Amino acid sequence: HPLQYELDQKKFVLQPLWDQIKNDTSFTTINLFDEFRKRNSGGNDVIFWQKDGHNNSKGYKLWADIIAEILFPNNKQITQ
């Protein structure tokens, strides 16, 4: 999952690891960095607490929506 500074700088520090594992079909991987960048239209300050940089409720909802849609692509009601 991306940290706020990674989204701000548009640089995912785990990109080299992602490049190594993304095509391994023996387990499911989800790149939240790419998904956060695609789906977060409100700006990074909307999904992170400013005091400590952790996700706030909107950020964790974004996590949940992304994961649910990827793990259960045919069940759109999970995220509603």
PDB file of N, CA and C in Angstrom:
ATOM      1  N   HIS A   1       0.850  -1.178   0.000  1.00  0.00           N
ATOM      2  CA  HIS A   1       0.000   0.000   0.000  1.00  0.00           C
ATOM      3  C   HIS A   1       0.890   1.235   0.000  1.00  0.00           C
ATOM      4  N   PRO A   2       0.462   2.262  -0.651  1.00  0.00           N
ATOM      5  CA  PRO A   2       1.304   3.451  -0.757  1.00  0.00           C
ATOM      6  C   PRO A   2       1.201   4.347   0.478  1.00  0.00           C
ATOM      7  N   LEU A   3       2.293   4.958   0.784  1.00  0.00           N
ATOM      8  CA  LEU A   3       2.307   6.001   1.810  1.00  0.00           C
ATOM      9  C   LEU A   3       2.021   7.335   1.129  1.00  0.00           C
ATOM     10  N   GLN A   4       1.616   8.317   1.906  1.00  0.00           N
ATOM     11  CA  GLN A   4       1.232   9.596   1.310  1.00  0.00           C
ATOM     12  C   GLN A   4       2.380  10.216   0.509  1.00  0.00           C
ATOM     13  N   TYR A   5       3.580  10.170   1.052  1.00  0.00           N
ATOM     14  CA  TYR A   5       4.692  10.802   0.332  1.00  0.00           C
ATOM     15  C   TYR A   5       4.956  10.109  -1.007  1.00  0.00           C
ATOM     16  N   GLU A   6       4.693   8.794  -1.082  1.00  0.00           N
ATOM     17  CA  GLU A   6       4.884   8.093  -2.350  1.00  0.00           C
ATOM     18  C   GLU A   6       3.879   8.577  -3.392  1.00  0.00           C
ATOM     19  N   LEU A   7       2.640   8.758  -2.976  1.00  0.00           N
ATOM     20  CA  LEU A   7       1.632   9.267  -3.905  1.00  0.00           C
ATOM     21  C   LEU A   7       1.942  10.704  -4.297  1.00  0.00           C
ATOM     22  N   ASP A   8       2.367  11.514  -3.330  1.00  0.00           N
ATOM     23  CA  ASP A   8       2.717  12.905  -3.619  1.00  0.00           C
ATOM     24  C   ASP A   8       3.859  12.986  -4.625  1.00  0.00           C
ATOM     25  N   GLN A   9       4.862  12.115  -4.449  1.00  0.00           N
ATOM     26  CA  GLN A   9       6.041  12.132  -5.315  1.00  0.00           C
ATOM     27  C   GLN A   9       5.877  11.251  -6.563  1.00  0.00           C
ATOM     28  N   LYS A  10       4.747  10.524  -6.624  1.00  0.00           N
ATOM     29  CA  LYS A  10       4.479   9.608  -7.743  1.00  0.00           C
ATOM     30  C   LYS A  10       5.605   8.586  -7.930  1.00  0.00           C
ATOM     31  N   LYS A  11       6.116   8.097  -6.779  1.00  0.00           N
ATOM     32  CA  LYS A  11       7.209   7.121  -6.805  1.00  0.00           C
ATOM     33  C   LYS A  11       6.943   6.064  -5.740  1.00  0.00           C
ATOM     34  N   PHE A  12       6.687   4.846  -6.193  1.00  0.00           N
ATOM     35  CA  PHE A  12       6.399   3.715  -5.317  1.00  0.00           C
ATOM     36  C   PHE A  12       7.712   3.034  -4.963  1.00  0.00           C
ATOM     37  N   VAL A  13       8.102   3.073  -3.692  1.00  0.00           N
ATOM     38  CA  VAL A  13       9.410   2.532  -3.304  1.00  0.00           C
ATOM     39  C   VAL A  13       9.484   1.012  -3.455  1.00  0.00           C
ATOM     40  N   LEU A  14       8.348   0.341  -3.469  1.00  0.00           N
ATOM     41  CA  LEU A  14       8.350  -1.106  -3.649  1.00  0.00           C
ATOM     42  C   LEU A  14       8.174  -1.528  -5.104  1.00  0.00           C
ATOM     43  N   GLN A  15       8.332  -0.596  -6.033  1.00  0.00           N
ATOM     44  CA  GLN A  15       8.168  -0.907  -7.454  1.00  0.00           C
ATOM     45  C   GLN A  15       9.076  -2.042  -7.918  1.00  0.00           C
ATOM     46  N   PRO A  16      10.360  -2.083  -7.520  1.00  0.00           N
ATOM     47  CA  PRO A  16      11.204  -3.204  -7.962  1.00  0.00           C
ATOM     48  C   PRO A  16      10.662  -4.560  -7.486  1.00  0.00           C
ATOM     49  N   LEU A  17      10.165  -4.627  -6.262  1.00  0.00           N
ATOM     50  CA  LEU A  17       9.574  -5.864  -5.768  1.00  0.00           C
ATOM     51  C   LEU A  17       8.303  -6.197  -6.541  1.00  0.00           C
ATOM     52  N   TRP A  18       7.463  -5.187  -6.771  1.00  0.00           N
ATOM     53  CA  TRP A  18       6.239  -5.406  -7.547  1.00  0.00           C
ATOM     54  C   TRP A  18       6.566  -5.961  -8.933  1.00  0.00           C
ATOM     55  N   ASP A  19       7.579  -5.410  -9.574  1.00  0.00           N
ATOM     56  CA  ASP A  19       7.963  -5.874 -10.900  1.00  0.00           C
ATOM     57  C   ASP A  19       8.357  -7.347 -10.892  1.00  0.00           C
ATOM     58  N   GLN A  20       8.918  -7.818  -9.776  1.00  0.00           N
ATOM     59  CA  GLN A  20       9.338  -9.219  -9.675  1.00  0.00           C
ATOM     60  C   GLN A  20       8.167 -10.162  -9.439  1.00  0.00           C
ATOM     61  N   ILE A  21       7.153  -9.724  -8.690  1.00  0.00           N
ATOM     62  CA  ILE A  21       6.094 -10.659  -8.286  1.00  0.00           C
ATOM     63  C   ILE A  21       4.774 -10.512  -9.039  1.00  0.00           C
ATOM     64  N   LYS A  22       4.597  -9.455  -9.799  1.00  0.00           N
ATOM     65  CA  LYS A  22       3.281  -9.178 -10.385  1.00  0.00           C
ATOM     66  C   LYS A  22       2.774 -10.253 -11.340  1.00  0.00           C
ATOM     67  N   ASN A  23       3.633 -11.002 -11.954  1.00  0.00           N
ATOM     68  CA  ASN A  23       3.207 -12.029 -12.904  1.00  0.00           C
ATOM     69  C   ASN A  23       3.145 -13.433 -12.301  1.00  0.00           C
ATOM     70  N   ASP A  24       3.430 -13.535 -11.014  1.00  0.00           N
ATOM     71  CA  ASP A  24       3.365 -14.829 -10.331  1.00  0.00           C
ATOM     72  C   ASP A  24       1.906 -15.151 -10.042  1.00  0.00           C
ATOM     73  N   THR A  25       1.394 -16.189 -10.660  1.00  0.00           N
ATOM     74  CA  THR A  25      -0.017 -16.533 -10.502  1.00  0.00           C
ATOM     75  C   THR A  25      -0.279 -17.488  -9.335  1.00  0.00           C
ATOM     76  N   SER A  26       0.751 -17.825  -8.561  1.00  0.00           N
ATOM     77  CA  SER A  26       0.543 -18.734  -7.434  1.00  0.00           C
ATOM     78  C   SER A  26      -0.092 -18.035  -6.233  1.00  0.00           C
ATOM     79  N   PHE A  27      -0.185 -16.707  -6.283  1.00  0.00           N
ATOM     80  CA  PHE A  27      -0.870 -15.949  -5.237  1.00  0.00           C
ATOM     81  C   PHE A  27      -1.398 -14.653  -5.828  1.00  0.00           C
ATOM     82  N   THR A  28      -2.367 -14.071  -5.167  1.00  0.00           N
ATOM     83  CA  THR A  28      -2.979 -12.839  -5.645  1.00  0.00           C
ATOM     84  C   THR A  28      -2.224 -11.640  -5.089  1.00  0.00           C
ATOM     85  N   THR A  29      -1.855 -10.742  -5.971  1.00  0.00           N
ATOM     86  CA  THR A  29      -1.209  -9.499  -5.552  1.00  0.00           C
ATOM     87  C   THR A  29      -2.040  -8.322  -6.064  1.00  0.00           C
ATOM     88  N   ILE A  30      -2.085  -7.282  -5.263  1.00  0.00           N
ATOM     89  CA  ILE A  30      -2.830  -6.078  -5.627  1.00  0.00           C
ATOM     90  C   ILE A  30      -1.918  -4.893  -5.392  1.00  0.00           C
ATOM     91  N   ASN A  31      -1.676  -4.128  -6.430  1.00  0.00           N
ATOM     92  CA  ASN A  31      -0.825  -2.953  -6.330  1.00  0.00           C
ATOM     93  C   ASN A  31      -1.704  -1.753  -5.978  1.00  0.00           C
ATOM     94  N   LEU A  32      -1.813  -1.458  -4.692  1.00  0.00           N
ATOM     95  CA  LEU A  32      -2.655  -0.351  -4.259  1.00  0.00           C
ATOM     96  C   LEU A  32      -2.100   0.996  -4.695  1.00  0.00           C
ATOM     97  N   PHE A  33      -0.808   1.087  -4.927  1.00  0.00           N
ATOM     98  CA  PHE A  33      -0.225   2.351  -5.395  1.00  0.00           C
ATOM     99  C   PHE A  33      -0.857   2.766  -6.724  1.00  0.00           C
ATOM    100  N   ASP A  34      -0.831   1.860  -7.683  1.00  0.00           N
ATOM    101  CA  ASP A  34      -1.413   2.171  -8.998  1.00  0.00           C
ATOM    102  C   ASP A  34      -2.905   2.451  -8.895  1.00  0.00           C
ATOM    103  N   GLU A  35      -3.608   1.648  -8.115  1.00  0.00           N
ATOM    104  CA  GLU A  35      -5.051   1.815  -7.972  1.00  0.00           C
ATOM    105  C   GLU A  35      -5.394   3.124  -7.253  1.00  0.00           C
ATOM    106  N   PHE A  36      -4.662   3.469  -6.210  1.00  0.00           N
ATOM    107  CA  PHE A  36      -4.899   4.742  -5.511  1.00  0.00           C
ATOM    108  C   PHE A  36      -4.713   5.911  -6.468  1.00  0.00           C
ATOM    109  N   ARG A  37      -3.667   5.849  -7.281  1.00  0.00           N
ATOM    110  CA  ARG A  37      -3.418   6.943  -8.228  1.00  0.00           C
ATOM    111  C   ARG A  37      -4.542   7.065  -9.249  1.00  0.00           C
ATOM    112  N   LYS A  38      -5.105   5.944  -9.686  1.00  0.00           N
ATOM    113  CA  LYS A  38      -6.194   5.964 -10.666  1.00  0.00           C
ATOM    114  C   LYS A  38      -7.500   6.460 -10.060  1.00  0.00           C
ATOM    115  N   ARG A  39      -7.782   6.050  -8.837  1.00  0.00           N
ATOM    116  CA  ARG A  39      -9.121   6.237  -8.272  1.00  0.00           C
ATOM    117  C   ARG A  39      -9.265   7.409  -7.307  1.00  0.00           C
ATOM    118  N   ASN A  40      -8.185   7.944  -6.808  1.00  0.00           N
ATOM    119  CA  ASN A  40      -8.279   8.997  -5.803  1.00  0.00           C
ATOM    120  C   ASN A  40      -8.299  10.369  -6.473  1.00  0.00           C
ATOM    121  N   SER A  41      -9.483  10.818  -6.819  1.00  0.00           N
ATOM    122  CA  SER A  41      -9.607  12.111  -7.497  1.00  0.00           C
ATOM    123  C   SER A  41      -9.666  13.279  -6.521  1.00  0.00           C
ATOM    124  N   GLY A  42      -9.853  12.998  -5.233  1.00  0.00           N
ATOM    125  CA  GLY A  42     -10.000  14.068  -4.248  1.00  0.00           C
ATOM    126  C   GLY A  42      -8.703  14.626  -3.717  1.00  0.00           C
ATOM    127  N   GLY A  43      -7.590  14.036  -4.072  1.00  0.00           N
ATOM    128  CA  GLY A  43      -6.298  14.489  -3.565  1.00  0.00           C
ATOM    129  C   GLY A  43      -5.856  13.657  -2.384  1.00  0.00           C
ATOM    130  N   ASN A  44      -4.563  13.563  -2.195  1.00  0.00           N
ATOM    131  CA  ASN A  44      -4.003  12.710  -1.156  1.00  0.00           C
ATOM    132  C   ASN A  44      -4.330  13.194   0.251  1.00  0.00           C
ATOM    133  N   ASP A  45      -4.501  14.479   0.430  1.00  0.00           N
ATOM    134  CA  ASP A  45      -4.803  14.985   1.767  1.00  0.00           C
ATOM    135  C   ASP A  45      -6.201  14.590   2.230  1.00  0.00           C
ATOM    136  N   VAL A  46      -7.040  14.096   1.331  1.00  0.00           N
ATOM    137  CA  VAL A  46      -8.401  13.679   1.680  1.00  0.00           C
ATOM    138  C   VAL A  46      -8.420  12.260   2.249  1.00  0.00           C
ATOM    139  N   ILE A  47      -7.444  11.434   1.919  1.00  0.00           N
ATOM    140  CA  ILE A  47      -7.466  10.036   2.339  1.00  0.00           C
ATOM    141  C   ILE A  47      -6.436   9.705   3.429  1.00  0.00           C
ATOM    142  N   PHE A  48      -5.676  10.703   3.870  1.00  0.00           N
ATOM    143  CA  PHE A  48      -4.681  10.489   4.933  1.00  0.00           C
ATOM    144  C   PHE A  48      -4.924  11.479   6.074  1.00  0.00           C
ATOM    145  N   TRP A  49      -4.656  11.032   7.307  1.00  0.00           N
ATOM    146  CA  TRP A  49      -4.648  11.951   8.440  1.00  0.00           C
ATOM    147  C   TRP A  49      -3.412  12.840   8.305  1.00  0.00           C
ATOM    148  N   GLN A  50      -3.586  14.113   8.468  1.00  0.00           N
ATOM    149  CA  GLN A  50      -2.461  15.040   8.318  1.00  0.00           C
ATOM    150  C   GLN A  50      -1.480  14.954   9.481  1.00  0.00           C
ATOM    151  N   LYS A  51      -1.952  14.569  10.674  1.00  0.00           N
ATOM    152  CA  LYS A  51      -1.050  14.498  11.836  1.00  0.00           C
ATOM    153  C   LYS A  51      -0.040  13.362  11.752  1.00  0.00           C
ATOM    154  N   ASP A  52      -0.476  12.207  11.266  1.00  0.00           N
ATOM    155  CA  ASP A  52       0.436  11.067  11.309  1.00  0.00           C
ATOM    156  C   ASP A  52       0.623  10.351   9.974  1.00  0.00           C
ATOM    157  N   GLY A  53      -0.093  10.737   8.953  1.00  0.00           N
ATOM    158  CA  GLY A  53       0.096  10.155   7.632  1.00  0.00           C
ATOM    159  C   GLY A  53      -0.562   8.809   7.401  1.00  0.00           C
ATOM    160  N   HIS A  54      -1.297   8.304   8.401  1.00  0.00           N
ATOM    161  CA  HIS A  54      -2.032   7.057   8.193  1.00  0.00           C
ATOM    162  C   HIS A  54      -3.298   7.345   7.390  1.00  0.00           C
ATOM    163  N   ASN A  55      -3.832   6.302   6.786  1.00  0.00           N
ATOM    164  CA  ASN A  55      -5.105   6.472   6.093  1.00  0.00           C
ATOM    165  C   ASN A  55      -6.197   6.831   7.092  1.00  0.00           C
ATOM    166  N   ASN A  56      -7.127   7.660   6.650  1.00  0.00           N
ATOM    167  CA  ASN A  56      -8.313   7.943   7.441  1.00  0.00           C
ATOM    168  C   ASN A  56      -9.437   7.044   6.934  1.00  0.00           C
ATOM    169  N   SER A  57     -10.665   7.284   7.358  1.00  0.00           N
ATOM    170  CA  SER A  57     -11.766   6.395   6.960  1.00  0.00           C
ATOM    171  C   SER A  57     -11.974   6.384   5.451  1.00  0.00           C
ATOM    172  N   LYS A  58     -11.779   7.507   4.792  1.00  0.00           N
ATOM    173  CA  LYS A  58     -11.922   7.540   3.324  1.00  0.00           C
ATOM    174  C   LYS A  58     -10.811   6.735   2.654  1.00  0.00           C
ATOM    175  N   GLY A  59      -9.619   6.813   3.189  1.00  0.00           N
ATOM    176  CA  GLY A  59      -8.505   6.042   2.644  1.00  0.00           C
ATOM    177  C   GLY A  59      -8.705   4.548   2.819  1.00  0.00           C
ATOM    178  N   TYR A  60      -9.179   4.143   3.999  1.00  0.00           N
ATOM    179  CA  TYR A  60      -9.422   2.718   4.215  1.00  0.00           C
ATOM    180  C   TYR A  60     -10.613   2.228   3.402  1.00  0.00           C
ATOM    181  N   LYS A  61     -11.599   3.077   3.166  1.00  0.00           N
ATOM    182  CA  LYS A  61     -12.710   2.680   2.292  1.00  0.00           C
ATOM    183  C   LYS A  61     -12.200   2.472   0.871  1.00  0.00           C
ATOM    184  N   LEU A  62     -11.290   3.334   0.420  1.00  0.00           N
ATOM    185  CA  LEU A  62     -10.700   3.164  -0.898  1.00  0.00           C
ATOM    186  C   LEU A  62      -9.969   1.823  -0.981  1.00  0.00           C
ATOM    187  N   TRP A  63      -9.191   1.500   0.059  1.00  0.00           N
ATOM    188  CA  TRP A  63      -8.522   0.187   0.128  1.00  0.00           C
ATOM    189  C   TRP A  63      -9.548  -0.919  -0.054  1.00  0.00           C
ATOM    190  N   ALA A  64     -10.599  -0.870   0.766  1.00  0.00           N
ATOM    191  CA  ALA A  64     -11.606  -1.936   0.773  1.00  0.00           C
ATOM    192  C   ALA A  64     -12.288  -2.064  -0.584  1.00  0.00           C
ATOM    193  N   ASP A  65     -12.642  -0.941  -1.185  1.00  0.00           N
ATOM    194  CA  ASP A  65     -13.296  -0.970  -2.497  1.00  0.00           C
ATOM    195  C   ASP A  65     -12.401  -1.613  -3.550  1.00  0.00           C
ATOM    196  N   ILE A  66     -11.145  -1.238  -3.557  1.00  0.00           N
ATOM    197  CA  ILE A  66     -10.200  -1.781  -4.543  1.00  0.00           C
ATOM    198  C   ILE A  66     -10.036  -3.284  -4.349  1.00  0.00           C
ATOM    199  N   ILE A  67      -9.791  -3.694  -3.122  1.00  0.00           N
ATOM    200  CA  ILE A  67      -9.561  -5.117  -2.845  1.00  0.00           C
ATOM    201  C   ILE A  67     -10.810  -5.931  -3.161  1.00  0.00           C
ATOM    202  N   ALA A  68     -11.970  -5.447  -2.744  1.00  0.00           N
ATOM    203  CA  ALA A  68     -13.214  -6.180  -3.007  1.00  0.00           C
ATOM    204  C   ALA A  68     -13.467  -6.317  -4.502  1.00  0.00           C
ATOM    205  N   GLU A  69     -13.265  -5.263  -5.254  1.00  0.00           N
ATOM    206  CA  GLU A  69     -13.502  -5.322  -6.697  1.00  0.00           C
ATOM    207  C   GLU A  69     -12.541  -6.272  -7.396  1.00  0.00           C
ATOM    208  N   ILE A  70     -11.315  -6.345  -6.921  1.00  0.00           N
ATOM    209  CA  ILE A  70     -10.338  -7.234  -7.556  1.00  0.00           C
ATOM    210  C   ILE A  70     -10.567  -8.692  -7.145  1.00  0.00           C
ATOM    211  N   LEU A  71     -10.852  -8.924  -5.869  1.00  0.00           N
ATOM    212  CA  LEU A  71     -11.063 -10.297  -5.418  1.00  0.00           C
ATOM    213  C   LEU A  71     -12.421 -10.861  -5.821  1.00  0.00           C
ATOM    214  N   PHE A  72     -13.418  -9.981  -5.933  1.00  0.00           N
ATOM    215  CA  PHE A  72     -14.780 -10.411  -6.260  1.00  0.00           C
ATOM    216  C   PHE A  72     -15.315  -9.582  -7.431  1.00  0.00           C
ATOM    217  N   PRO A  73     -14.746  -9.736  -8.616  1.00  0.00           N
ATOM    218  CA  PRO A  73     -15.092  -8.870  -9.742  1.00  0.00           C
ATOM    219  C   PRO A  73     -16.545  -8.980 -10.213  1.00  0.00           C
ATOM    220  N   ASN A  74     -17.211 -10.072  -9.918  1.00  0.00           N
ATOM    221  CA  ASN A  74     -18.589 -10.244 -10.377  1.00  0.00           C
ATOM    222  C   ASN A  74     -19.614  -9.827  -9.340  1.00  0.00           C
ATOM    223  N   ASN A  75     -19.184  -9.371  -8.188  1.00  0.00           N
ATOM    224  CA  ASN A  75     -20.105  -9.012  -7.112  1.00  0.00           C
ATOM    225  C   ASN A  75     -19.955  -7.541  -6.783  1.00  0.00           C
ATOM    226  N   LYS A  76     -20.597  -6.689  -7.534  1.00  0.00           N
ATOM    227  CA  LYS A  76     -20.471  -5.234  -7.354  1.00  0.00           C
ATOM    228  C   LYS A  76     -21.138  -4.742  -6.085  1.00  0.00           C
ATOM    229  N   GLN A  77     -22.016  -5.532  -5.458  1.00  0.00           N
ATOM    230  CA  GLN A  77     -22.720  -5.085  -4.278  1.00  0.00           C
ATOM    231  C   GLN A  77     -21.856  -5.105  -3.025  1.00  0.00           C
ATOM    232  N   ILE A  78     -20.724  -5.757  -3.057  1.00  0.00           N
ATOM    233  CA  ILE A  78     -19.842  -5.822  -1.890  1.00  0.00           C
ATOM    234  C   ILE A  78     -19.381  -4.429  -1.491  1.00  0.00           C
ATOM    235  N   THR A  79     -19.093  -3.565  -2.431  1.00  0.00           N
ATOM    236  CA  THR A  79     -18.527  -2.266  -2.110  1.00  0.00           C
ATOM    237  C   THR A  79     -19.587  -1.192  -1.850  1.00  0.00           C
ATOM    238  N   GLN A  80     -20.834  -1.533  -1.924  1.00  0.00           N
ATOM    239  CA  GLN A  80     -21.869  -0.529  -1.731  1.00  0.00           C
ATOM    240  C   GLN A  80     -22.360  -0.496  -0.310  1.00  0.00           C
TER     241      GLN A  80
END
